DNA sequence: ACGTTGACGTCAG
DNA sequence: TCTGACGCCAACG
């Protein structure tokens, strides 16, 4: 477990249900600006050891799900998000204005 | 040590 | 709008 991964997971744990964030902003909040791609790698390494890390709340800048991981499929991610109230339009993208996580809010909508 | 890879983001056409 | 090129950086072999 590298320090980088800890920093990323630490921020992901703070994302409230029903909210999403993109990789680049997550990297920024974790103190590693510009590490968007590395964030993807870090989340990919997640396994059942860290069940408290809501990885599915992380999507790309377009508001779309970008995982190709066979363990955590995009249908699973979408199902988890929709269960929390996050909806997707016809293009499969979530609305940042409605579901984007404002890092200073700690209350569930 | 070094090249490649990838759950990314931005910008020029 | 949509697409492709490019930059980015930690993991991995």
PDB file of C-alpha atoms (C1' of nucleotides) in Angstrom:
ATOM      1  CA  UNK A   1       0.000   0.000   0.000  1.00  0.00           C
ATOM      2  CA  UNK A   2       1.701   3.149  -1.168  1.00  0.00           C
ATOM      3  CA  UNK A   3       1.182   6.583   0.305  1.00  0.00           C
ATOM      4  CA  UNK A   4      -0.357   7.679  -2.954  1.00  0.00           C
ATOM      5  CA  UNK A   5      -3.015   4.980  -2.762  1.00  0.00           C
ATOM      6  CA  UNK A   6      -3.784   5.838   0.842  1.00  0.00           C
ATOM      7  CA  UNK A   7      -4.276   9.475  -0.068  1.00  0.00           C
ATOM      8  CA  UNK A   8      -6.653   8.541  -2.883  1.00  0.00           C
ATOM      9  CA  UNK A   9      -8.675   6.059  -0.858  1.00  0.00           C
ATOM     10  CA  UNK A  10      -8.900   8.528   2.009  1.00  0.00           C
ATOM     11  CA  UNK A  11     -10.680  11.043  -0.206  1.00  0.00           C
ATOM     12  CA  UNK A  12     -12.914   8.458  -1.872  1.00  0.00           C
ATOM     13  CA  UNK A  13     -14.190   7.352   1.523  1.00  0.00           C
ATOM     14  CA  UNK A  14     -15.445  10.885   2.155  1.00  0.00           C
ATOM     15  CA  UNK A  15     -17.703  10.945  -0.918  1.00  0.00           C
ATOM     16  CA  UNK A  16     -21.300  10.825   0.320  1.00  0.00           C
ATOM     17  CA  UNK A  17     -23.817   8.410  -1.242  1.00  0.00           C
ATOM     18  CA  UNK A  18     -25.551   9.795  -4.292  1.00  0.00           C
ATOM     19  CA  UNK A  19     -22.568  11.947  -5.218  1.00  0.00           C
ATOM     20  CA  UNK A  20     -19.871  11.442  -7.829  1.00  0.00           C
ATOM     21  CA  UNK A  21     -16.452  12.900  -8.592  1.00  0.00           C
ATOM     22  CA  UNK A  22     -14.067  12.668 -11.528  1.00  0.00           C
ATOM     23  CA  UNK A  23     -10.552  11.253 -11.491  1.00  0.00           C
ATOM     24  CA  UNK A  24      -8.741  14.521 -12.014  1.00  0.00           C
ATOM     25  CA  UNK A  25     -10.519  16.347  -9.206  1.00  0.00           C
ATOM     26  CA  UNK A  26     -10.069  13.384  -6.909  1.00  0.00           C
ATOM     27  CA  UNK A  27      -6.339  13.507  -7.532  1.00  0.00           C
ATOM     28  CA  UNK A  28      -6.366  17.233  -6.786  1.00  0.00           C
ATOM     29  CA  UNK A  29      -8.229  16.821  -3.497  1.00  0.00           C
ATOM     30  CA  UNK A  30      -5.884  14.018  -2.494  1.00  0.00           C
ATOM     31  CA  UNK A  31      -2.941  16.350  -2.918  1.00  0.00           C
ATOM     32  CA  UNK A  32      -1.682  14.924  -6.195  1.00  0.00           C
ATOM     33  CA  UNK A  33      -2.767  17.306  -8.955  1.00  0.00           C
ATOM     34  CA  UNK A  34      -2.363  15.915 -12.454  1.00  0.00           C
ATOM     35  CA  UNK A  35      -2.450  12.294 -11.335  1.00  0.00           C
ATOM     36  CA  UNK A  36      -5.773  11.483 -12.929  1.00  0.00           C
ATOM     37  CA  UNK A  37      -4.494   8.411 -14.763  1.00  0.00           C
ATOM     38  CA  UNK A  38      -2.681   7.131 -11.732  1.00  0.00           C
ATOM     39  CA  UNK A  39      -5.946   7.415  -9.811  1.00  0.00           C
ATOM     40  CA  UNK A  40      -7.516   5.044 -12.286  1.00  0.00           C
ATOM     41  CA  UNK A  41      -4.725   2.596 -11.630  1.00  0.00           C
ATOM     42  CA  UNK A  42      -5.097   2.933  -7.871  1.00  0.00           C
ATOM     43  CA  UNK A  43      -8.812   2.213  -8.000  1.00  0.00           C
ATOM     44  CA  UNK A  44      -8.206  -0.712 -10.306  1.00  0.00           C
ATOM     45  CA  UNK A  45      -6.026  -2.287  -7.639  1.00  0.00           C
ATOM     46  CA  UNK A  46      -8.868  -2.125  -5.127  1.00  0.00           C
ATOM     47  CA  UNK A  47     -10.134  -5.442  -3.909  1.00  0.00           C
ATOM     48  CA  UNK A  48     -12.322  -6.801  -1.152  1.00  0.00           C
ATOM     49  CA  UNK A  49      -9.713  -5.845   1.401  1.00  0.00           C
ATOM     50  CA  UNK A  50     -11.087  -2.329   1.400  1.00  0.00           C
ATOM     51  CA  UNK A  51     -14.899  -2.665   1.284  1.00  0.00           C
ATOM     52  CA  UNK A  52     -15.269   0.803   2.784  1.00  0.00           C
ATOM     53  CA  UNK A  53     -13.944   2.515  -0.311  1.00  0.00           C
ATOM     54  CA  UNK A  54     -16.887   3.502  -2.585  1.00  0.00           C
ATOM     55  CA  UNK A  55     -14.939   3.228  -5.857  1.00  0.00           C
ATOM     56  CA  UNK A  56     -18.130   3.353  -7.926  1.00  0.00           C
ATOM     57  CA  UNK A  57     -18.582   7.053  -7.109  1.00  0.00           C
ATOM     58  CA  UNK A  58     -15.610   7.901  -9.287  1.00  0.00           C
ATOM     59  CA  UNK A  59     -16.340   8.509 -12.979  1.00  0.00           C
ATOM     60  CA  UNK A  60     -14.668  10.472 -15.755  1.00  0.00           C
ATOM     61  CA  UNK A  61     -14.935  14.129 -16.640  1.00  0.00           C
ATOM     62  CA  UNK A  62     -17.670  13.496 -19.210  1.00  0.00           C
ATOM     63  CA  UNK A  63     -19.836  12.049 -16.462  1.00  0.00           C
ATOM     64  CA  UNK A  64     -19.534   8.585 -17.911  1.00  0.00           C
ATOM     65  CA  UNK A  65     -18.379   5.286 -16.494  1.00  0.00           C
ATOM     66  CA  UNK A  66     -15.032   4.320 -17.921  1.00  0.00           C
ATOM     67  CA  UNK A  67     -14.098   1.052 -16.294  1.00  0.00           C
ATOM     68  CA  UNK A  68     -13.178  -1.934 -18.381  1.00  0.00           C
ATOM     69  CA  UNK A  69     -12.268  -3.973 -15.343  1.00  0.00           C
ATOM     70  CA  UNK A  70     -13.905  -7.428 -15.568  1.00  0.00           C
ATOM     71  CA  UNK A  71     -14.213  -7.593 -11.769  1.00  0.00           C
ATOM     72  CA  UNK A  72     -15.970  -4.273 -11.448  1.00  0.00           C
ATOM     73  CA  UNK A  73     -18.007  -3.952 -14.611  1.00  0.00           C
ATOM     74  CA  UNK A  74     -19.615  -0.759 -15.778  1.00  0.00           C
ATOM     75  CA  UNK A  75     -23.083  -2.246 -15.394  1.00  0.00           C
ATOM     76  CA  UNK A  76     -22.322  -2.996 -11.785  1.00  0.00           C
ATOM     77  CA  UNK A  77     -21.040   0.532 -11.227  1.00  0.00           C
ATOM     78  CA  UNK A  78     -24.081   2.046 -12.862  1.00  0.00           C
ATOM     79  CA  UNK A  79     -26.423  -0.145 -10.843  1.00  0.00           C
ATOM     80  CA  UNK A  80     -24.729   0.876  -7.611  1.00  0.00           C
ATOM     81  CA  UNK A  81     -24.972   4.558  -8.518  1.00  0.00           C
ATOM     82  CA  UNK A  82     -28.595   4.374  -9.566  1.00  0.00           C
ATOM     83  CA  UNK A  83     -29.359   2.636  -6.282  1.00  0.00           C
ATOM     84  CA  UNK A  84     -28.055   5.778  -4.580  1.00  0.00           C
ATOM     85  CA  UNK A  85     -30.187   8.046  -6.745  1.00  0.00           C
ATOM     86  CA  UNK A  86     -27.688   9.016  -9.417  1.00  0.00           C
ATOM     87  CA  UNK A  87     -29.357   8.993 -12.834  1.00  0.00           C
ATOM     88  CA  UNK A  88     -27.853   8.821 -16.317  1.00  0.00           C
ATOM     89  CA  UNK A  89     -29.102  10.383 -19.526  1.00  0.00           C
ATOM     90  CA  UNK A  90     -29.474   8.684 -22.909  1.00  0.00           C
ATOM     91  CA  UNK A  91     -25.753   9.085 -23.543  1.00  0.00           C
ATOM     92  CA  UNK A  92     -24.971   7.346 -20.293  1.00  0.00           C
ATOM     93  CA  UNK A  93     -23.657  10.386 -18.508  1.00  0.00           C
ATOM     94  CA  UNK A  94     -24.486  11.780 -15.079  1.00  0.00           C
ATOM     95  CA  UNK A  95     -25.220  15.461 -14.529  1.00  0.00           C
ATOM     96  CA  UNK A  96     -22.414  17.169 -12.624  1.00  0.00           C
ATOM     97  CA  UNK A  97     -24.695  19.993 -11.561  1.00  0.00           C
ATOM     98  CA  UNK A  98     -26.987  17.554  -9.809  1.00  0.00           C
ATOM     99  CA  UNK A  99     -24.703  14.782  -8.611  1.00  0.00           C
ATOM    100  CA  UNK A 100     -21.209  16.264  -8.550  1.00  0.00           C
ATOM    101  CA  UNK A 101     -19.690  16.186  -5.080  1.00  0.00           C
ATOM    102  CA  UNK A 102     -18.985  19.581  -3.609  1.00  0.00           C
ATOM    103  CA  UNK A 103     -16.101  18.676  -1.334  1.00  0.00           C
ATOM    104  CA  UNK A 104     -17.217  21.038   1.416  1.00  0.00           C
ATOM    105  CA  UNK A 105     -20.587  19.365   1.802  1.00  0.00           C
ATOM    106  CA  UNK A 106     -20.696  16.511   4.247  1.00  0.00           C
ATOM    107  CA  UNK A 107     -24.433  16.000   4.234  1.00  0.00           C
ATOM    108  CA  UNK A 108     -26.267  13.486   2.123  1.00  0.00           C
ATOM    109  CA  UNK A 109     -28.756  15.186  -0.269  1.00  0.00           C
TER     110      UNK A 109
ATOM    111  C1'  DA B   1      17.096   1.079 -14.818  1.00  0.00           C
ATOM    112  C1'  DC B   2      13.697   1.516 -18.729  1.00  0.00           C
ATOM    113  C1'  DG B   3       9.745   1.034 -21.710  1.00  0.00           C
ATOM    114  C1'  DT B   4       4.806   0.170 -21.662  1.00  0.00           C
ATOM    115  C1'  DT B   5       0.275   0.528 -19.903  1.00  0.00           C
ATOM    116  C1'  DG B   6      -4.010   2.577 -18.405  1.00  0.00           C
ATOM    117  C1'  DA B   7     -11.148   2.971 -14.589  1.00  0.00           C
ATOM    118  C1'  DC B   8      -7.732  10.336 -17.386  1.00  0.00           C
ATOM    119  C1'  DG B   9      -7.934  15.372 -18.996  1.00  0.00           C
ATOM    120  C1'  DT B  10      -7.234  19.036 -22.235  1.00  0.00           C
ATOM    121  C1'  DC B  11      -7.050  21.257 -26.590  1.00  0.00           C
ATOM    122  C1'  DA B  12      -6.612  21.768 -31.611  1.00  0.00           C
ATOM    123  C1'  DG B  13      -8.917  20.727 -35.667  1.00  0.00           C
TER     124       DG B  13
ATOM    125  C1'  DT C   1     -20.481  18.462 -31.375  1.00  0.00           C
ATOM    126  C1'  DC C   2     -16.879  14.685 -32.126  1.00  0.00           C
ATOM    127  C1'  DT C   3     -12.212  12.909 -32.822  1.00  0.00           C
ATOM    128  C1'  DG C   4      -7.543  12.353 -32.321  1.00  0.00           C
ATOM    129  C1'  DA C   5      -3.059  13.728 -30.530  1.00  0.00           C
ATOM    130  C1'  DC C   6      -0.557  14.680 -26.626  1.00  0.00           C
ATOM    131  C1'  DG C   7       0.765  15.171 -21.660  1.00  0.00           C
ATOM    132  C1'  DC C   8       0.433  13.240 -17.471  1.00  0.00           C
ATOM    133  C1'  DC C   9       2.331   9.754 -13.628  1.00  0.00           C
ATOM    134  C1'  DA C  10       2.295   5.489 -10.642  1.00  0.00           C
ATOM    135  C1'  DA C  11       2.516   0.330 -11.446  1.00  0.00           C
ATOM    136  C1'  DC C  12       4.376  -3.450 -13.557  1.00  0.00           C
ATOM    137  C1'  DG C  13       7.394  -6.471 -16.092  1.00  0.00           C
TER     138       DG C  13
END
